[in-house]
XYZ file of C-alpha atoms in Angstrom:
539
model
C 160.714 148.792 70.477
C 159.084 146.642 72.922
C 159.899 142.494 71.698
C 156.265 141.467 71.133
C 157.274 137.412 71.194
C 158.320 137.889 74.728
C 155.074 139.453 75.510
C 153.461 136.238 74.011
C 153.429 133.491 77.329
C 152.876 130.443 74.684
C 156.921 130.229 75.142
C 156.770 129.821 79.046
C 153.513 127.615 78.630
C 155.338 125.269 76.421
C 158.288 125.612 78.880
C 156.364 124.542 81.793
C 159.287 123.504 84.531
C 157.475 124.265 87.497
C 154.058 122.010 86.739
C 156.438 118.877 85.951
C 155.025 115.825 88.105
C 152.557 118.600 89.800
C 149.726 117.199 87.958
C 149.717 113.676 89.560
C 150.550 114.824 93.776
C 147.381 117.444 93.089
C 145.293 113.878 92.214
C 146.204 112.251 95.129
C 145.948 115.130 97.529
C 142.559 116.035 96.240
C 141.308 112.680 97.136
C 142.836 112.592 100.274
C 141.583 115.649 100.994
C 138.082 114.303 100.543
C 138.421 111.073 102.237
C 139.910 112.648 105.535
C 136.766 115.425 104.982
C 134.314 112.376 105.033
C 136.537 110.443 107.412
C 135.859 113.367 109.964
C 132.143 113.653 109.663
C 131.742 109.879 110.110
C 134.397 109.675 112.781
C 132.408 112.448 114.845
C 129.205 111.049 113.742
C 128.536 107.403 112.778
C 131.561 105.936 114.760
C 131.488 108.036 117.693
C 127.629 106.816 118.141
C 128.331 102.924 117.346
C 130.742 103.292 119.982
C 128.827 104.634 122.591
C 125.452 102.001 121.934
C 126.402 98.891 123.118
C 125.145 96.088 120.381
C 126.033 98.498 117.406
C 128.693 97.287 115.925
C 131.565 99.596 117.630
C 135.033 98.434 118.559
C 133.962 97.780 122.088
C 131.480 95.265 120.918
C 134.076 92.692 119.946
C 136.354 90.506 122.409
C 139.702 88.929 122.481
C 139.108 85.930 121.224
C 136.011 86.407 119.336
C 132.084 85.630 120.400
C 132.074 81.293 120.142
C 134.769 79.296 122.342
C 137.328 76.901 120.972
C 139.482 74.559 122.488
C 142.426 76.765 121.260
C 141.562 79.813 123.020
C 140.507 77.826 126.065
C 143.934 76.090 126.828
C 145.466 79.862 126.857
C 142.826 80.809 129.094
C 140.745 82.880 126.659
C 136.679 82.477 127.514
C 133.872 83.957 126.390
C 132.476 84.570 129.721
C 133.519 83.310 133.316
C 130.285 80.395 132.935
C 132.494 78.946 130.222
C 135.538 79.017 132.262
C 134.323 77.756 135.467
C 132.639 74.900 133.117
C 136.219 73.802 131.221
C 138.382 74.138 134.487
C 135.354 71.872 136.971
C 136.942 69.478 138.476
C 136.334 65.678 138.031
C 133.748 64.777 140.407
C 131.400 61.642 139.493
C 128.488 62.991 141.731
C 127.872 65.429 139.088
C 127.051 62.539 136.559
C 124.441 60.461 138.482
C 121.688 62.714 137.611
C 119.389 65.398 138.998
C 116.543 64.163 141.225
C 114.462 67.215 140.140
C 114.470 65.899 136.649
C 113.726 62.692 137.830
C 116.968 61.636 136.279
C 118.825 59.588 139.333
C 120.051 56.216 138.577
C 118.135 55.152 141.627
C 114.861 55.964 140.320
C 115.314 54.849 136.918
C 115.914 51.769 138.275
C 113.033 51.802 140.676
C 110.604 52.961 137.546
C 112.395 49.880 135.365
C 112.038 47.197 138.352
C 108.180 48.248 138.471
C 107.931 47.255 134.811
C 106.237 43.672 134.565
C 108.597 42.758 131.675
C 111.634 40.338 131.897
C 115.124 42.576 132.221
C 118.223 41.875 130.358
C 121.848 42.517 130.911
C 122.517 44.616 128.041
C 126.626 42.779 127.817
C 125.709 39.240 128.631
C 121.847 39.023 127.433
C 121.011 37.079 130.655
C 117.778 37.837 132.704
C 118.641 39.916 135.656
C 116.807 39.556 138.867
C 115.086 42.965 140.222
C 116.697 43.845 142.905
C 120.280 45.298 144.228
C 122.072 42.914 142.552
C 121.485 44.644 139.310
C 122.960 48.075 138.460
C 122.922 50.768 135.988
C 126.178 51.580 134.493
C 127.267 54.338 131.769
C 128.159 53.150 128.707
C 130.504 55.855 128.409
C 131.786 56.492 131.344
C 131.045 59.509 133.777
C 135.081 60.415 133.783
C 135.177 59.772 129.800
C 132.222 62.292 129.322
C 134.508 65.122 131.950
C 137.569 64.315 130.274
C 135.853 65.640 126.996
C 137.017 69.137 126.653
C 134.616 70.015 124.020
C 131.873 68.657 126.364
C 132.654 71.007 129.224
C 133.589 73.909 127.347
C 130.536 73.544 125.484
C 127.580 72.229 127.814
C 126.596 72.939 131.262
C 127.048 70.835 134.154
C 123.564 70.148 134.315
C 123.688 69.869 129.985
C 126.900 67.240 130.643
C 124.474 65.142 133.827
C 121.318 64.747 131.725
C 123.505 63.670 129.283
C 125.381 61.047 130.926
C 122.355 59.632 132.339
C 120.102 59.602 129.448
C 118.563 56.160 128.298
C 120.626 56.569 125.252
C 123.970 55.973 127.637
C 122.435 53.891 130.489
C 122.800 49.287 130.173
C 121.621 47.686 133.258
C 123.681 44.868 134.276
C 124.896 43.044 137.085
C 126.676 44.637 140.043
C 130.003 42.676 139.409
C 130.258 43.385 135.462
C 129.572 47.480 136.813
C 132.372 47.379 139.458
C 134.465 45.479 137.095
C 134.313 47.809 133.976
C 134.450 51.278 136.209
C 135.232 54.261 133.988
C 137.173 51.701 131.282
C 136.110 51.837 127.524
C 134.280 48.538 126.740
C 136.892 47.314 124.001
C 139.432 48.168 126.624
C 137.636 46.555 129.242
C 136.279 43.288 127.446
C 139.795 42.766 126.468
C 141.299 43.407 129.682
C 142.787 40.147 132.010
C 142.241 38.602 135.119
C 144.481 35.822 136.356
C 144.885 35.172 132.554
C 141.277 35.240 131.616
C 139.734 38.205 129.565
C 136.690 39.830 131.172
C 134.923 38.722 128.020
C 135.647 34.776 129.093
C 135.220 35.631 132.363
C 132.187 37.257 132.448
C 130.153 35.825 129.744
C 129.927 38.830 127.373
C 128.755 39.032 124.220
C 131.342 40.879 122.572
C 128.720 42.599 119.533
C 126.297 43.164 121.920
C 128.273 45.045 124.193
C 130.138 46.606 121.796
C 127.379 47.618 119.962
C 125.704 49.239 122.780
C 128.896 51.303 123.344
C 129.007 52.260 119.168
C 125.216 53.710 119.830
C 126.229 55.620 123.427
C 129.296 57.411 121.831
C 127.268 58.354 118.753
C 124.483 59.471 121.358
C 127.236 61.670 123.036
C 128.769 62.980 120.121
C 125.793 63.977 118.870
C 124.777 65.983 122.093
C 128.528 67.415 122.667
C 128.330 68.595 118.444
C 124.356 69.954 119.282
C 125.422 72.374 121.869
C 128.165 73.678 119.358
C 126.292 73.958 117.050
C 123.508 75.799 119.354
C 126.478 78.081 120.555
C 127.601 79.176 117.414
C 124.256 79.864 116.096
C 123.499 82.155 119.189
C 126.568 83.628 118.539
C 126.281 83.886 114.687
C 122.507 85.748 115.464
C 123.518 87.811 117.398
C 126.156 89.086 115.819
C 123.960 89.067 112.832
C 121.117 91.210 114.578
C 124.288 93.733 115.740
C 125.722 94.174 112.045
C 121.456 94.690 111.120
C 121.808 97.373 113.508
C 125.296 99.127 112.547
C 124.037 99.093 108.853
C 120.697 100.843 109.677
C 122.660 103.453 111.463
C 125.369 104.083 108.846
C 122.679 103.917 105.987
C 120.343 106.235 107.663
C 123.292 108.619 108.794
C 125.358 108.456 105.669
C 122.004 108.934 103.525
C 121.771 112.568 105.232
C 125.596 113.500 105.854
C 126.581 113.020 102.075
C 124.779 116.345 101.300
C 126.932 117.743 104.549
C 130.081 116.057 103.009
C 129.248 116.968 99.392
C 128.598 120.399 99.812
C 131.757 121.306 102.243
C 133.949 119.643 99.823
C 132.231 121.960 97.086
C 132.614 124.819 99.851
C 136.508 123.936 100.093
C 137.031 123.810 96.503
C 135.984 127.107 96.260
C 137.715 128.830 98.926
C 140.658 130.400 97.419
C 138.175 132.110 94.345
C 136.494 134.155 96.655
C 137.233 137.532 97.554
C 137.361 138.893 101.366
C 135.001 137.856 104.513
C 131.702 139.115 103.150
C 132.122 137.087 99.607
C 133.278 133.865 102.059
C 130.294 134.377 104.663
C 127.608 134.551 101.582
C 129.294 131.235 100.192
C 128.026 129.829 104.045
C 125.096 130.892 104.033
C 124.545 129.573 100.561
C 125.924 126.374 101.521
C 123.720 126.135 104.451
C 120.887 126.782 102.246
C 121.468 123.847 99.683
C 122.193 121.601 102.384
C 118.697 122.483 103.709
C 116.948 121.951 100.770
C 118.723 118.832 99.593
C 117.836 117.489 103.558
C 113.916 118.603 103.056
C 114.418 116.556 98.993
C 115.709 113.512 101.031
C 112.668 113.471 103.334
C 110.283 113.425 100.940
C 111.920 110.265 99.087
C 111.724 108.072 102.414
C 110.814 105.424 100.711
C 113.943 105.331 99.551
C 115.804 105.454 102.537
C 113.822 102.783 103.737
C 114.417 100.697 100.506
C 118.095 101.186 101.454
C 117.634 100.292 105.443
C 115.814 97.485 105.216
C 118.415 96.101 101.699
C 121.557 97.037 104.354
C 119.911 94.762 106.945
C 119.971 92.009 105.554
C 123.329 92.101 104.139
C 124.206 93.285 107.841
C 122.461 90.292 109.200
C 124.116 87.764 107.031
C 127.831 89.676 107.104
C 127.661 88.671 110.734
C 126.584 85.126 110.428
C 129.281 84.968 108.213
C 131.835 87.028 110.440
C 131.599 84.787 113.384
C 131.874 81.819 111.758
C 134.916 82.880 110.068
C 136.261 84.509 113.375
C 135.106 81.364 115.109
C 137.168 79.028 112.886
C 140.111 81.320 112.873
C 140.106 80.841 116.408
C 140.746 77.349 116.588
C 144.026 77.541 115.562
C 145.154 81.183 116.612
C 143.377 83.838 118.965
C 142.163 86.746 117.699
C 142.352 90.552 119.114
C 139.144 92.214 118.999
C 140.659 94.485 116.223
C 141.225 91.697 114.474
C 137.751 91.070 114.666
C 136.371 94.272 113.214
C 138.851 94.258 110.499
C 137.452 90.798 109.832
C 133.681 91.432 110.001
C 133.663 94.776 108.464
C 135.652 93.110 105.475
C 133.162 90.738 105.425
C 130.091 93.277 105.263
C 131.938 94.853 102.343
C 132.754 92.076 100.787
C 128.981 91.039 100.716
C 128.088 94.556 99.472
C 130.563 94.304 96.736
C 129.216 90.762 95.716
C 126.060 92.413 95.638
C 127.019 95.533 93.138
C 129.147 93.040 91.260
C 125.649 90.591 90.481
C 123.745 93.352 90.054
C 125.398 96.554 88.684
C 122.654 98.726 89.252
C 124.819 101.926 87.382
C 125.707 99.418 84.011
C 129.009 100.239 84.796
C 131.314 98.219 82.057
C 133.632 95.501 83.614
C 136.852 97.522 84.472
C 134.824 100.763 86.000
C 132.656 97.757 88.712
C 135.814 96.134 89.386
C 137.208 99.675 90.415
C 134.487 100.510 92.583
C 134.366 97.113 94.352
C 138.216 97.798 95.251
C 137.549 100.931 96.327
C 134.337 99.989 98.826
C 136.171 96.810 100.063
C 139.674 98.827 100.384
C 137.540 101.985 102.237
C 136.035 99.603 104.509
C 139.249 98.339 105.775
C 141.061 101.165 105.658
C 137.899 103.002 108.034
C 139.103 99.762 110.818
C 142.583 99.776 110.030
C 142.573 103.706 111.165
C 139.816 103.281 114.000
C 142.423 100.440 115.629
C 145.167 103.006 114.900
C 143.159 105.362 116.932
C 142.722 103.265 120.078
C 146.220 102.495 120.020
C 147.627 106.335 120.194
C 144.918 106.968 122.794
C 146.278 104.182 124.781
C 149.775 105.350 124.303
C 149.351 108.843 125.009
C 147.399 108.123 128.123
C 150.825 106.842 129.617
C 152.449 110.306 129.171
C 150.821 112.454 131.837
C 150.983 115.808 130.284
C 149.439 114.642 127.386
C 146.830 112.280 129.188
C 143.949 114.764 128.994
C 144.658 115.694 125.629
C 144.158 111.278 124.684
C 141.162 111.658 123.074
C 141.277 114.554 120.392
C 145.056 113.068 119.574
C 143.910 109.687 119.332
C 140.940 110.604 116.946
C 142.848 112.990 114.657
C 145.359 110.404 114.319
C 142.826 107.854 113.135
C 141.263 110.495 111.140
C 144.673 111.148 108.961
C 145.262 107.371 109.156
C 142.016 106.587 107.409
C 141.918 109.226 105.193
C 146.035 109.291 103.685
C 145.042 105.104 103.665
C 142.042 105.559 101.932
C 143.444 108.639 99.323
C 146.452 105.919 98.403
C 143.724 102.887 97.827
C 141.847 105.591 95.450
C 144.557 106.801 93.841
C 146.200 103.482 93.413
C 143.100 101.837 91.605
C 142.295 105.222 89.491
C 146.068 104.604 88.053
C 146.540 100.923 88.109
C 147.369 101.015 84.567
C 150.210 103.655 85.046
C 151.727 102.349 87.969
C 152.006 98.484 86.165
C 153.200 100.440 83.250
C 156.028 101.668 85.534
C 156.692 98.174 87.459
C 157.126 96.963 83.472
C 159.586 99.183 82.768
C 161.547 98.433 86.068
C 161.235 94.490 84.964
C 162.170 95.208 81.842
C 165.369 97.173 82.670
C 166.125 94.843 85.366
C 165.300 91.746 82.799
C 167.898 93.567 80.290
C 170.692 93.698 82.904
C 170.492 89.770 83.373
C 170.317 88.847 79.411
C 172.899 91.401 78.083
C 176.658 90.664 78.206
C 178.807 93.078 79.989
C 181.037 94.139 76.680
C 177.430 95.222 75.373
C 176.306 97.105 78.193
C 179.788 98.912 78.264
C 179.541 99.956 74.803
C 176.141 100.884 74.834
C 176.968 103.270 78.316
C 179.767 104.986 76.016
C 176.885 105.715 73.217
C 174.521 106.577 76.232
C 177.294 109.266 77.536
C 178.204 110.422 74.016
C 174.222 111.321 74.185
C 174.042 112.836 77.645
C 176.822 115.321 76.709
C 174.868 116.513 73.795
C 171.519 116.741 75.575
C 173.556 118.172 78.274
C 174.414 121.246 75.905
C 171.369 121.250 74.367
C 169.841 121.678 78.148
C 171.753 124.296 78.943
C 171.965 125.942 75.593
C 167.883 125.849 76.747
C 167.850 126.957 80.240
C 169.652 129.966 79.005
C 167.235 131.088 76.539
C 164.394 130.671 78.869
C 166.375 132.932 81.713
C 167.047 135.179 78.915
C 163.599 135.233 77.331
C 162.264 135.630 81.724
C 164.808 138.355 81.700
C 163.204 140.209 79.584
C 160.217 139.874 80.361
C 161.022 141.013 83.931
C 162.715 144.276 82.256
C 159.136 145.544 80.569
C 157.086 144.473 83.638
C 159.588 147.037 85.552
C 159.859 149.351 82.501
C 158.449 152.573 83.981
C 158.511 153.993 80.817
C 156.114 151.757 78.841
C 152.612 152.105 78.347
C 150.339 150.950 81.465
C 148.790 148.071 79.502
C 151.919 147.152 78.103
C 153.821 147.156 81.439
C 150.664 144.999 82.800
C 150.242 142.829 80.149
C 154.073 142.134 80.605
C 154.225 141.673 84.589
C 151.123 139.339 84.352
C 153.149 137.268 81.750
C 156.212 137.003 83.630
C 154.156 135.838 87.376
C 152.870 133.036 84.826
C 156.276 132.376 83.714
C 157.434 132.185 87.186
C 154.871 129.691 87.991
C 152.557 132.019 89.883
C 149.416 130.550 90.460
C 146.310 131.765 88.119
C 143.948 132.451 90.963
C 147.044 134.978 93.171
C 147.574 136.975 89.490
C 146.365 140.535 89.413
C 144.639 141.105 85.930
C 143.516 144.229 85.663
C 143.274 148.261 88.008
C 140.126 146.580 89.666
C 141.696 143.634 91.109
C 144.524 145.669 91.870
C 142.360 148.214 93.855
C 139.950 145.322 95.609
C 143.621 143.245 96.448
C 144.772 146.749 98.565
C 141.914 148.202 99.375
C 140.222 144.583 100.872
């Protein structure tokens, strides 16, 4: 008499050993799987052609040291180009501060244009008439050397920028030739205050302290002004630029990504799929059906350009404003520490996420509730970084590998496969991570809580309650194995009637089918019936 119960599988289903903790690794895998699928197709396509146009937004774009100089990176003899070097490291040379005659900037023709004026001259320390003639000079406020010895100044401004500068009206007091040779490149406070055979040049020379140190208040506020315009002018070069590349890079990705989601969408469908269908022919149909949906979701795109273009034009802005933003950041970030040009990419894409995740958060196009946005934010801002994070990764193996010479010619595929798993096993764990938050602080709670126990409960207490605990172990212990050997028993059996040659065909099939279940056989690898038998051997 054959034992119908063990025929029954709702024993081994309710007995299910082999799926224990299966459920959660098939999660993550299955997004990994589909991050390092769309990881590929971007790698090959969106990155590989950002890297190769110069001014899109590929790693080779960025610099050590970022795209605006600081003082910082300039005393460790980081520049942004060799003009900015050659411009902090120039020499002292006063020549260079007397002006350019083809600006009409010399002190000798200012003078010559101011002795042609028919009104009275002053000396701008003393407020006595001068005479017009080579007795009376022209002397900078703020001295030529001061004006070199600013670093900002030269790292900033041109030599020509620094000249017209020093010699500019704003920074230019005619007085007499002896006050000039006396006060040489000395700050007027210094200078006024400064003795001679016991007499301050203020005594001695008749100066009128306000006067003279108001026209040195106005000259240094004249030059600060001019030394902060050019950094200013720098950074916003810098900052449009930069702005204009990140325009570009999101036009690219938007107008790439807009066609290879359909690509990426349907190959993870095709994937999916694979292991349901049955020999070559049923696998080269499922192409050519693929091939054909991505074909007619491509033409379906087309004809909604408008929205493409809604989307190009949306992603340009927040490109152009990500890099504004990105250089400033990198720019002050530099003033205290140089930065890598990884660095940099990790820091502007961030930023261009960020933005985009501002963006979803103010708007929430989809009416997502609270807790759904503030998942998808993570997971755009997290991708984004974890897309650098495995392009860096990349460059590094390549560089690595190209130092072992029989692997050198193989630098390239290694170094983008490794990026590739990088990104995708990065971006998987980000996924996974935020689409179980609640579990995994559940878990961290539990540690806490245990850990929390061991600090507030005596040790007599704990001792007593690990006797109770054992006491309890040893009867789940028999209970386990009282268990395990009804299941083996119960499998046993089974595996008796599905190698009964004596029973029935459907019994003997029903029974083998039951006991691959039991033994944790997949659905999808079971034989159910004489037809899948015959297409398994005969295929």
């Amino acid at each position: 008499m054959v034992d119908d119960l063990i025929l029954k599988d709702s024993y081994f289903q309710d007995h299910d050993d082999y799926g224990i903790n299966k459920d959660n690794m098939q999660s993550f895998w299955q997004i990994t799987g589909q991050e390092i699928l769309t990881t590929t197709v971007q790698r090959f396509g969106i990155e590989n052609l950002l890297n190769r146009v110069k001014g899109a937004g590929g790693l080779d774009d960025y610099q050590l040291g970022g795209s605006v100089s600081t003082k910082h990176n300039a005393h460790n003899g980081i520049f942004v180009d060799a003009e900015h070097k050659a411009s902090f490291e120039e020499p002292y040379d006063r020549k260079n501060y007397e002006g350019i005659a083809a600006n009409n900037n010399t002190l000798h023709q200012q003078r010559k244009a101011r002795f042609k004026d028919p009104s009275p001259l002053y000396d701008e320390y003393t407020g006595k008439r001068l005479s017009k003639d080579g007795s009376t000079n022209l002397d900078h406020i703020v001295s030529a050397k001061r004006i070199h010895e600013n670093e900002t100044a030269r790292l900033f401004m041109s030599r020509e920028q620094r000249n017209n500068m020093a010699v500019s009206k704003e920074n230019m007091a005619f007085t007499s030739e002896r006050i000039n040779k006396s006060k040489g490149e000395l700050p007027v406070k210094e200078w006024l205050n400064k003795e001679h055979n016991g007499v301050t040049n203020s005594e001695r020379f008749g100066i009128d302290k306000d006067k003279a140190l108001s026209a040195e208040k106005k000259a240094e506020k004249f030059i600060n002004r001019s030394v902060n315009k050019a950094v200013l002018n720098e950074v916003k070069e810098a900052s449009f630029t930069n702005g204009k590349m990140q325009a570009k890079r999101q036009t690219i990705g938007i107008v790439f990504y807009y066609f290879s989601e359909i690509f990426i969408d349907e190959m993870a469908r095709f994937a999916t799929a694979w292991k349901k269908y049955h020999g070559i022919s049923e696998r080269i149909a499922a192409v050519k059906d693929m091939g054909s949906r991505i074909k007619e979701r491509v033409i379906e795109r087309i004809k909604n350009i408008k929205e493409l273009i809604g989307k190009v034009v949306q992603g340009a802005i927040e490109g152009f404003f990500s890099g504004i933003i990105g250089t400033i950041v990198t720019t002050l970030i530099n003033m205290v520490t140089t930065t890598v040009k990884s660095v940099g990419k990790i820091l502007q894409d961030s930023i261009t996420a960020l933005i985009s995740a501002v963006k979803l958060w103010v708007t929430n196009p989809e009416h997502l509730e609270k807790g759904e946005l503030v998942k998808k934010i993570t997971k755009m801002v997290g991708g984004a970084i974890s897309g650098t994070l495995g392009l860096i990764f990349e460059q590094k193996v390549k560089s690595v590998v190209l130092t072992i010479p029989a692997l050198a010619s193989f630098a390239e595929p290694i170094g983008i496969i490794s990026g590739i798993l990088v990104t995708g096993c990065l971006t998987g764990l980000i996924f996974y991570v935020v689409d179980n938050f609640s579990k995994i602080i559940d878990s961290f709670k539990t540690v806490f809580s245990d850990i929390t126990y061991g600090l507030t409960v005596s040790a007599k207490e704990i001792k007593e309650r690990y006797q109770t605990a054992l006491k309890k172990i040893d009867e789940a212990y028999v209970s386990v194995l009282t268990e395990i050997e009804e299941y083996y028993e119960k499998l046993g059996k089974l595996a008796d009637l599905a190698h009964d040659m004596g029973l029935p065909a459907n019994v003997q099939v029903t029974a083998s089918i039951n006991y691959a279940r039991a033994s944790g056989v997949s659905e999808n690898k079971i034989l159910h019936n004489i037809s899948e038998a015959d297409d398994y051997f005969l295929n």
